[in-house]
Amino acid sequence: MSGSDIAGLIAAGVFAVLVALLAVPIVKLGRVFDELRQSIRSLADGATPLMDEVTSTVSTTHEQLKKVDGIATNVSDATANVSALSSLIAATVGSPLVKVASFSYGLRTAWAQRSDRSKPTGRRSR
């Protein structure tokens, strides 16, 4: 064996050690990719029932919002009716009440002035 053969054997040995050292991280990286594939598969399998539940929840919520919209419409109509009734009562009863109040105020004022005239004021006339 010559020197070049020995150098070739040493180079081949070093190359084999280098390949063995690089094979370990590559095998570990392959395992990581396998785990990643399994995780993605389990997420996809779990996402389908979750999406079905979300669809059901959104549908139920939409139905409830329709009911709430109907209730809000009825409350709005009732409020308009109460407002109209209040205006009608104010127009019907309010005007006569104002007249009665004005008349009673006039009577009280006249009565107070009449009773003030009958009392002596303590002033002397000249």
Coordinates of C-alpha atoms in Angstrom, one line a residue:
M1 CA 0.0 0.0 0.0
S2 CA 1.2 3.3 -0.9
G3 CA 0.8 6.7 0.8
S4 CA -2.0 7.7 -1.6
D5 CA -3.9 4.6 -0.7
I6 CA -3.6 5.3 3.0
A7 CA -4.7 8.9 2.4
G8 CA -7.7 7.7 0.4
L9 CA -8.7 5.3 3.2
I10 CA -8.3 8.0 5.8
A11 CA -10.4 10.4 3.6
A12 CA -13.0 7.7 3.2
G13 CA -13.1 7.1 6.9
V14 CA -13.5 10.8 7.7
F15 CA -16.2 11.0 5.0
A16 CA -18.1 8.0 6.6
V17 CA -17.9 9.6 10.0
L18 CA -19.1 13.0 8.6
V19 CA -22.0 11.2 6.9
A20 CA -22.9 9.4 10.1
L21 CA -22.8 12.7 12.1
L22 CA -25.0 14.4 9.5
A23 CA -27.4 11.5 9.3
V24 CA -28.4 11.9 13.0
P25 CA -29.9 15.5 12.6
I26 CA -31.5 14.5 9.3
V27 CA -33.2 11.5 11.0
K28 CA -34.4 13.8 13.9
L29 CA -35.7 16.3 11.4
G30 CA -37.6 13.5 9.7
R31 CA -39.2 12.6 13.0
V32 CA -40.1 16.3 13.6
F33 CA -41.8 16.4 10.2
D34 CA -43.7 13.2 11.0
E35 CA -44.9 14.7 14.3
L36 CA -45.9 17.9 12.5
R37 CA -47.9 15.9 9.9
Q38 CA -49.7 14.1 12.7
S39 CA -50.4 17.4 14.5
I40 CA -51.8 19.0 11.4
R41 CA -54.0 15.9 10.7
S42 CA -55.4 15.9 14.3
L43 CA -56.1 19.7 14.0
A44 CA -57.9 19.1 10.7
D45 CA -59.9 16.2 12.2
G46 CA -60.9 18.4 15.2
A47 CA -61.6 21.5 13.1
T48 CA -64.5 19.9 11.2
P49 CA -66.7 19.2 14.2
L50 CA -65.8 22.6 15.6
M51 CA -66.9 24.3 12.4
D52 CA -70.2 22.3 12.5
E53 CA -70.8 23.6 16.0
V54 CA -70.0 27.2 15.1
T55 CA -72.4 26.9 12.1
S56 CA -75.1 25.6 14.4
T57 CA -74.4 28.4 17.0
V58 CA -74.5 31.1 14.3
S59 CA -77.8 29.7 12.9
T60 CA -79.4 29.6 16.4
T61 CA -78.1 33.1 17.2
H62 CA -79.6 34.4 13.9
E63 CA -83.0 32.9 14.8
Q64 CA -82.8 34.6 18.3
L65 CA -81.9 37.9 16.7
K66 CA -84.9 37.7 14.4
K67 CA -87.1 37.2 17.5
V68 CA -85.4 40.2 19.3
D69 CA -86.0 42.3 16.1
G70 CA -89.7 41.4 16.3
I71 CA -89.8 42.3 19.9
A72 CA -88.0 45.6 19.3
T73 CA -90.5 46.4 16.5
N74 CA -93.4 45.7 18.8
V75 CA -91.9 47.9 21.5
S76 CA -91.4 50.7 19.0
D77 CA -95.1 50.4 17.9
A78 CA -96.3 50.4 21.6
T79 CA -94.2 53.5 22.3
A80 CA -95.7 55.3 19.4
N81 CA -99.2 54.3 20.5
V82 CA -98.5 55.5 24.1
S83 CA -97.1 58.8 22.8
A84 CA -100.2 59.3 20.6
L85 CA -102.4 58.5 23.6
S86 CA -100.5 60.9 25.8
S87 CA -100.9 63.7 23.3
L88 CA -104.6 63.0 22.9
I89 CA -105.1 63.0 26.7
A90 CA -103.0 66.2 27.0
A91 CA -105.1 67.9 24.3
T92 CA -108.4 66.7 25.7
V93 CA -107.9 67.1 29.4
G94 CA -105.1 69.7 29.5
S95 CA -107.0 72.6 27.9
P96 CA -110.0 72.5 30.3
L97 CA -107.6 72.0 33.3
V98 CA -105.7 75.1 32.3
K99 CA -109.0 77.0 32.1
V100 CA -110.1 75.8 35.5
A101 CA -106.7 76.7 37.0
S102 CA -106.8 80.1 35.5
F103 CA -110.4 80.7 36.7
S104 CA -109.5 79.5 40.3
Y105 CA -106.4 81.8 40.3
G106 CA -108.6 84.7 39.3
L107 CA -111.1 83.9 42.0
R108 CA -108.4 83.7 44.7
T109 CA -106.8 86.9 43.5
A110 CA -110.1 88.7 43.5
W111 CA -111.0 87.3 46.9
A112 CA -107.7 88.3 48.3
Q113 CA -108.0 91.9 47.0
R114 CA -111.6 92.1 48.4
S115 CA -110.6 91.0 51.8
D116 CA -107.6 93.3 51.8
R117 CA -110.0 96.3 51.1
S118 CA -112.1 95.5 54.1
K119 CA -109.2 95.6 56.6
P120 CA -107.9 98.9 57.7
T121 CA -104.4 99.4 56.4
G122 CA -103.2 101.8 59.1
R123 CA -102.6 104.6 56.6
R124 CA -104.2 107.9 56.9
S125 CA -105.7 109.7 54.0
R126 CA -105.2 113.5 53.6

